[in-house]
Amino acid sequence: MMNMEKAFFEFVYDRQQVWHNRNMLKLPAPWSKDEILQKFRFCNVYRELDGGTLAITRYLRQNFTPEEKLFNIIAYRFFNRRDTIENLFGGFLNPDTFDVKALEKRLDAQKQEGKLFSNAYLITAYAYKPDYRPHDKHVQVLFMLNDIRAKLRHIIDRLQSALPQEGIDIIVQEVPMAGPFLAGQILLDATYAGNIISYSSNDFLIVGPGAHWGLNIIYNKNLTAREADVKCRHLHALQKEGFAELKKTTGKDWNKIRWQNPAYCGGEFLSLHDVQNSLCEFRKYRRLKTGENAKKRYFTPLSLAM
């Protein structure tokens, strides 16, 4: 195993230990001996444990129709900000009573006070309805959501009759303003819903820009998109060996701090997409560790996301 592959698995362990020490052992901060993990904010290695995903999945596990769930997934992932969804949308949007004008007024007021969108990833800047407020992204998203209500059943039918990897292209085709990465996030949420699609996040892959960058660091070359896909799948398959080697050389036992959820699709190790997500965080970690210019998001112990 390559040294940088070992470094990746150790980062995954160390970041998961932060969650375990805080949430399972209920220890006071700091939850890591690593100064970078103490000082900077990183997403959880399990996507389902991050605050944003927890916010949407609490609705996905309720008795709503597939159409209602998919509509809310799309709305949530475009804004990708809990405050916007919970405070302005009331947590759950009913596609049958969706009121563009009322929401436009509410979002306009909120925009004066703070952000409406997360900066975790970018969405397209093109105007869905160019003849009305084309430069106001929140207005364009509202019009897109309004129109997509009539297509929800059609989208679900297509997803259910296609191969998992084809689901990303289907969402790109059917959801205006959604590129491949955002489509992958929507499809990931759909795997949690229980009644939209029958497959899991182990069954398809979209390597985002941050993860691709992380893979370039590990393998010390500028990988093509195809090569990045292959290398991500390789790391997913290498986990048993990687964590065994980590325990042997450092005493860090993955089995003691992993998420003990029998329903988790990854079993004892990370799912394919959680490996992908962790690669993005690894890239940030390595840049901070080596002193490169990386986006720095500080936290205090009380504000650290779950």
Short mmCIF file of N, CA and C in Angstrom, two decimals, residues 157-239:
data_model
loop_
_atom_site.label_atom_id
_atom_site.label_comp_id
_atom_site.label_asym_id
_atom_site.label_seq_id
_atom_site.Cartn_x
_atom_site.Cartn_y
_atom_site.Cartn_z
N ASP A 157 -40.22 7.58 -12.13
CA ASP A 157 -40.39 6.42 -13.01
C ASP A 157 -39.11 6.14 -13.79
N ARG A 158 -38.47 7.19 -14.28
CA ARG A 158 -37.21 7.01 -15.02
C ARG A 158 -36.12 6.46 -14.11
N LEU A 159 -36.02 6.99 -12.90
CA LEU A 159 -34.99 6.51 -11.97
C LEU A 159 -35.21 5.05 -11.62
N GLN A 160 -36.44 4.66 -11.43
CA GLN A 160 -36.73 3.29 -11.01
C GLN A 160 -36.52 2.28 -12.13
N SER A 161 -36.56 2.72 -13.36
CA SER A 161 -36.40 1.79 -14.48
C SER A 161 -34.99 1.79 -15.06
N ALA A 162 -34.09 2.60 -14.48
CA ALA A 162 -32.74 2.73 -15.01
C ALA A 162 -31.72 2.09 -14.08
N LEU A 163 -30.52 1.89 -14.60
CA LEU A 163 -29.41 1.43 -13.78
C LEU A 163 -28.99 2.54 -12.82
N PRO A 164 -28.45 2.20 -11.65
CA PRO A 164 -28.08 3.22 -10.69
C PRO A 164 -27.17 4.32 -11.25
N GLN A 165 -26.12 3.94 -11.98
CA GLN A 165 -25.20 4.95 -12.50
C GLN A 165 -25.89 5.89 -13.48
N GLU A 166 -26.94 5.42 -14.14
CA GLU A 166 -27.68 6.26 -15.07
C GLU A 166 -28.52 7.31 -14.37
N GLY A 167 -28.74 7.13 -13.05
CA GLY A 167 -29.58 8.07 -12.31
C GLY A 167 -29.04 9.49 -12.32
N ILE A 168 -27.72 9.62 -12.30
CA ILE A 168 -27.12 10.97 -12.31
C ILE A 168 -27.48 11.69 -13.60
N ASP A 169 -27.33 11.02 -14.73
CA ASP A 169 -27.67 11.64 -16.02
C ASP A 169 -29.15 11.97 -16.11
N ILE A 170 -29.98 11.12 -15.54
CA ILE A 170 -31.43 11.39 -15.56
C ILE A 170 -31.75 12.68 -14.82
N ILE A 171 -31.15 12.86 -13.66
CA ILE A 171 -31.40 14.08 -12.89
C ILE A 171 -30.86 15.30 -13.62
N VAL A 172 -29.68 15.18 -14.22
CA VAL A 172 -29.13 16.29 -15.00
C VAL A 172 -30.09 16.66 -16.14
N GLN A 173 -30.66 15.66 -16.78
CA GLN A 173 -31.58 15.90 -17.90
C GLN A 173 -32.91 16.49 -17.46
N GLU A 174 -33.39 16.06 -16.29
CA GLU A 174 -34.74 16.42 -15.88
C GLU A 174 -34.83 17.60 -14.92
N VAL A 175 -33.75 17.91 -14.24
CA VAL A 175 -33.76 18.99 -13.24
C VAL A 175 -32.93 20.15 -13.78
N PRO A 176 -33.58 21.18 -14.28
CA PRO A 176 -32.83 22.33 -14.80
C PRO A 176 -31.91 22.91 -13.72
N MET A 177 -30.75 23.39 -14.14
CA MET A 177 -29.77 24.04 -13.28
C MET A 177 -28.94 23.05 -12.47
N ALA A 178 -29.19 21.75 -12.58
CA ALA A 178 -28.43 20.75 -11.81
C ALA A 178 -27.33 20.16 -12.69
N GLY A 179 -26.09 20.35 -12.30
CA GLY A 179 -24.97 19.72 -12.98
C GLY A 179 -24.72 18.34 -12.39
N PRO A 180 -23.71 17.62 -12.88
CA PRO A 180 -23.46 16.25 -12.42
C PRO A 180 -23.23 16.11 -10.92
N PHE A 181 -22.46 17.03 -10.32
CA PHE A 181 -22.17 16.87 -8.89
C PHE A 181 -23.44 17.08 -8.05
N LEU A 182 -24.19 18.14 -8.35
CA LEU A 182 -25.43 18.38 -7.61
C LEU A 182 -26.42 17.25 -7.86
N ALA A 183 -26.47 16.73 -9.08
CA ALA A 183 -27.34 15.59 -9.37
C ALA A 183 -26.97 14.39 -8.51
N GLY A 184 -25.67 14.19 -8.31
CA GLY A 184 -25.23 13.10 -7.45
C GLY A 184 -25.67 13.28 -6.01
N GLN A 185 -25.65 14.52 -5.53
CA GLN A 185 -26.11 14.79 -4.16
C GLN A 185 -27.61 14.52 -4.02
N ILE A 186 -28.37 14.89 -5.02
CA ILE A 186 -29.81 14.63 -5.01
C ILE A 186 -30.07 13.12 -5.02
N LEU A 187 -29.33 12.41 -5.85
CA LEU A 187 -29.51 10.96 -5.94
C LEU A 187 -29.11 10.28 -4.63
N LEU A 188 -28.06 10.77 -3.98
CA LEU A 188 -27.67 10.21 -2.69
C LEU A 188 -28.79 10.36 -1.67
N ASP A 189 -29.40 11.53 -1.61
CA ASP A 189 -30.52 11.72 -0.67
C ASP A 189 -31.68 10.79 -1.01
N ALA A 190 -31.88 10.55 -2.29
CA ALA A 190 -32.98 9.66 -2.70
C ALA A 190 -32.75 8.24 -2.19
N THR A 191 -31.50 7.85 -1.99
CA THR A 191 -31.24 6.50 -1.48
C THR A 191 -31.69 6.34 -0.04
N TYR A 192 -31.84 7.44 0.70
CA TYR A 192 -32.27 7.37 2.09
C TYR A 192 -33.79 7.33 2.23
N ALA A 193 -34.50 7.64 1.17
CA ALA A 193 -35.94 7.88 1.27
C ALA A 193 -36.77 6.61 1.46
N GLY A 194 -36.30 5.51 0.91
CA GLY A 194 -37.01 4.25 1.07
C GLY A 194 -38.05 3.95 0.03
N ASN A 195 -38.59 4.96 -0.63
CA ASN A 195 -39.65 4.71 -1.62
C ASN A 195 -39.44 5.46 -2.93
N ILE A 196 -38.22 5.95 -3.18
CA ILE A 196 -37.93 6.60 -4.46
C ILE A 196 -37.14 5.65 -5.35
N ILE A 197 -36.02 5.15 -4.84
CA ILE A 197 -35.20 4.18 -5.57
C ILE A 197 -34.82 3.05 -4.60
N SER A 198 -34.40 1.93 -5.16
CA SER A 198 -34.14 0.74 -4.33
C SER A 198 -32.66 0.48 -4.11
N TYR A 199 -31.78 1.30 -4.68
CA TYR A 199 -30.35 1.04 -4.54
C TYR A 199 -29.72 2.00 -3.53
N SER A 200 -28.43 1.80 -3.27
CA SER A 200 -27.73 2.56 -2.23
C SER A 200 -26.58 3.35 -2.83
N SER A 201 -25.89 4.09 -1.96
CA SER A 201 -24.76 4.91 -2.41
C SER A 201 -23.54 4.08 -2.77
N ASN A 202 -23.61 2.77 -2.61
CA ASN A 202 -22.54 1.88 -3.08
C ASN A 202 -22.69 1.55 -4.56
N ASP A 203 -23.83 1.91 -5.15
CA ASP A 203 -24.16 1.42 -6.49
C ASP A 203 -23.91 2.43 -7.61
N PHE A 204 -23.45 3.62 -7.28
CA PHE A 204 -23.13 4.61 -8.31
C PHE A 204 -22.08 5.54 -7.75
N LEU A 205 -21.45 6.33 -8.61
CA LEU A 205 -20.38 7.21 -8.16
C LEU A 205 -20.28 8.43 -9.06
N ILE A 206 -20.14 9.58 -8.42
CA ILE A 206 -19.74 10.79 -9.12
C ILE A 206 -18.61 11.40 -8.31
N VAL A 207 -17.42 11.48 -8.86
CA VAL A 207 -16.26 12.03 -8.17
C VAL A 207 -16.28 13.54 -8.35
N GLY A 208 -16.54 14.25 -7.25
CA GLY A 208 -16.59 15.70 -7.31
C GLY A 208 -15.22 16.32 -7.46
N PRO A 209 -15.16 17.63 -7.74
CA PRO A 209 -13.87 18.30 -7.95
C PRO A 209 -12.93 18.19 -6.75
N GLY A 210 -13.46 18.34 -5.52
CA GLY A 210 -12.60 18.24 -4.35
C GLY A 210 -12.03 16.86 -4.15
N ALA A 211 -12.87 15.83 -4.38
CA ALA A 211 -12.40 14.45 -4.26
C ALA A 211 -11.38 14.13 -5.34
N HIS A 212 -11.62 14.64 -6.55
CA HIS A 212 -10.66 14.43 -7.64
C HIS A 212 -9.30 15.02 -7.25
N TRP A 213 -9.33 16.19 -6.66
CA TRP A 213 -8.11 16.86 -6.21
C TRP A 213 -7.42 16.01 -5.14
N GLY A 214 -8.22 15.45 -4.22
CA GLY A 214 -7.65 14.58 -3.19
C GLY A 214 -6.98 13.37 -3.78
N LEU A 215 -7.58 12.78 -4.80
CA LEU A 215 -6.97 11.63 -5.48
C LEU A 215 -5.68 12.02 -6.19
N ASN A 216 -5.66 13.22 -6.78
CA ASN A 216 -4.43 13.69 -7.41
C ASN A 216 -3.29 13.77 -6.39
N ILE A 217 -3.62 14.21 -5.17
CA ILE A 217 -2.62 14.30 -4.11
C ILE A 217 -2.11 12.91 -3.73
N ILE A 218 -3.04 11.98 -3.55
CA ILE A 218 -2.66 10.63 -3.13
C ILE A 218 -1.79 9.94 -4.17
N TYR A 219 -2.15 10.08 -5.43
CA TYR A 219 -1.45 9.34 -6.49
C TYR A 219 -0.44 10.20 -7.25
N ASN A 220 -0.27 11.45 -6.80
CA ASN A 220 0.79 12.32 -7.29
C ASN A 220 0.77 12.49 -8.81
N LYS A 221 -0.42 12.67 -9.35
CA LYS A 221 -0.55 12.94 -10.78
C LYS A 221 -1.93 13.55 -11.04
N ASN A 222 -2.05 14.20 -12.17
CA ASN A 222 -3.33 14.77 -12.56
C ASN A 222 -4.15 13.68 -13.25
N LEU A 223 -5.04 13.09 -12.52
CA LEU A 223 -5.83 11.98 -13.03
C LEU A 223 -6.91 12.46 -13.99
N THR A 224 -7.21 11.67 -14.99
CA THR A 224 -8.38 11.93 -15.82
C THR A 224 -9.63 11.59 -15.01
N ALA A 225 -10.79 11.98 -15.52
CA ALA A 225 -12.04 11.66 -14.84
C ALA A 225 -12.20 10.15 -14.70
N ARG A 226 -11.85 9.41 -15.73
CA ARG A 226 -11.96 7.96 -15.69
C ARG A 226 -10.99 7.37 -14.66
N GLU A 227 -9.77 7.87 -14.65
CA GLU A 227 -8.77 7.39 -13.69
C GLU A 227 -9.21 7.69 -12.25
N ALA A 228 -9.80 8.87 -12.04
CA ALA A 228 -10.25 9.24 -10.70
C ALA A 228 -11.36 8.30 -10.23
N ASP A 229 -12.26 7.95 -11.12
CA ASP A 229 -13.32 7.00 -10.80
C ASP A 229 -12.72 5.66 -10.38
N VAL A 230 -11.76 5.18 -11.14
CA VAL A 230 -11.13 3.88 -10.85
C VAL A 230 -10.39 3.94 -9.51
N LYS A 231 -9.65 5.02 -9.27
CA LYS A 231 -8.88 5.12 -8.03
C LYS A 231 -9.80 5.25 -6.81
N CYS A 232 -10.91 5.94 -6.95
CA CYS A 232 -11.86 6.05 -5.84
C CYS A 232 -12.43 4.68 -5.50
N ARG A 233 -12.79 3.93 -6.50
CA ARG A 233 -13.30 2.57 -6.27
C ARG A 233 -12.21 1.67 -5.68
N HIS A 234 -10.98 1.91 -6.09
CA HIS A 234 -9.86 1.14 -5.53
C HIS A 234 -9.72 1.39 -4.03
N LEU A 235 -9.78 2.66 -3.61
CA LEU A 235 -9.68 2.98 -2.19
C LEU A 235 -10.85 2.38 -1.41
N HIS A 236 -12.02 2.38 -2.00
CA HIS A 236 -13.19 1.77 -1.35
C HIS A 236 -12.93 0.29 -1.10
N ALA A 237 -12.38 -0.39 -2.09
CA ALA A 237 -12.12 -1.82 -1.96
C ALA A 237 -10.92 -2.11 -1.05
N LEU A 238 -10.07 -1.13 -0.84
CA LEU A 238 -8.84 -1.30 -0.07
C LEU A 238 -9.04 -1.09 1.44
N GLN A 239 -10.24 -0.72 1.86
CA GLN A 239 -10.44 -0.31 3.25
C GLN A 239 -10.08 -1.39 4.28
#
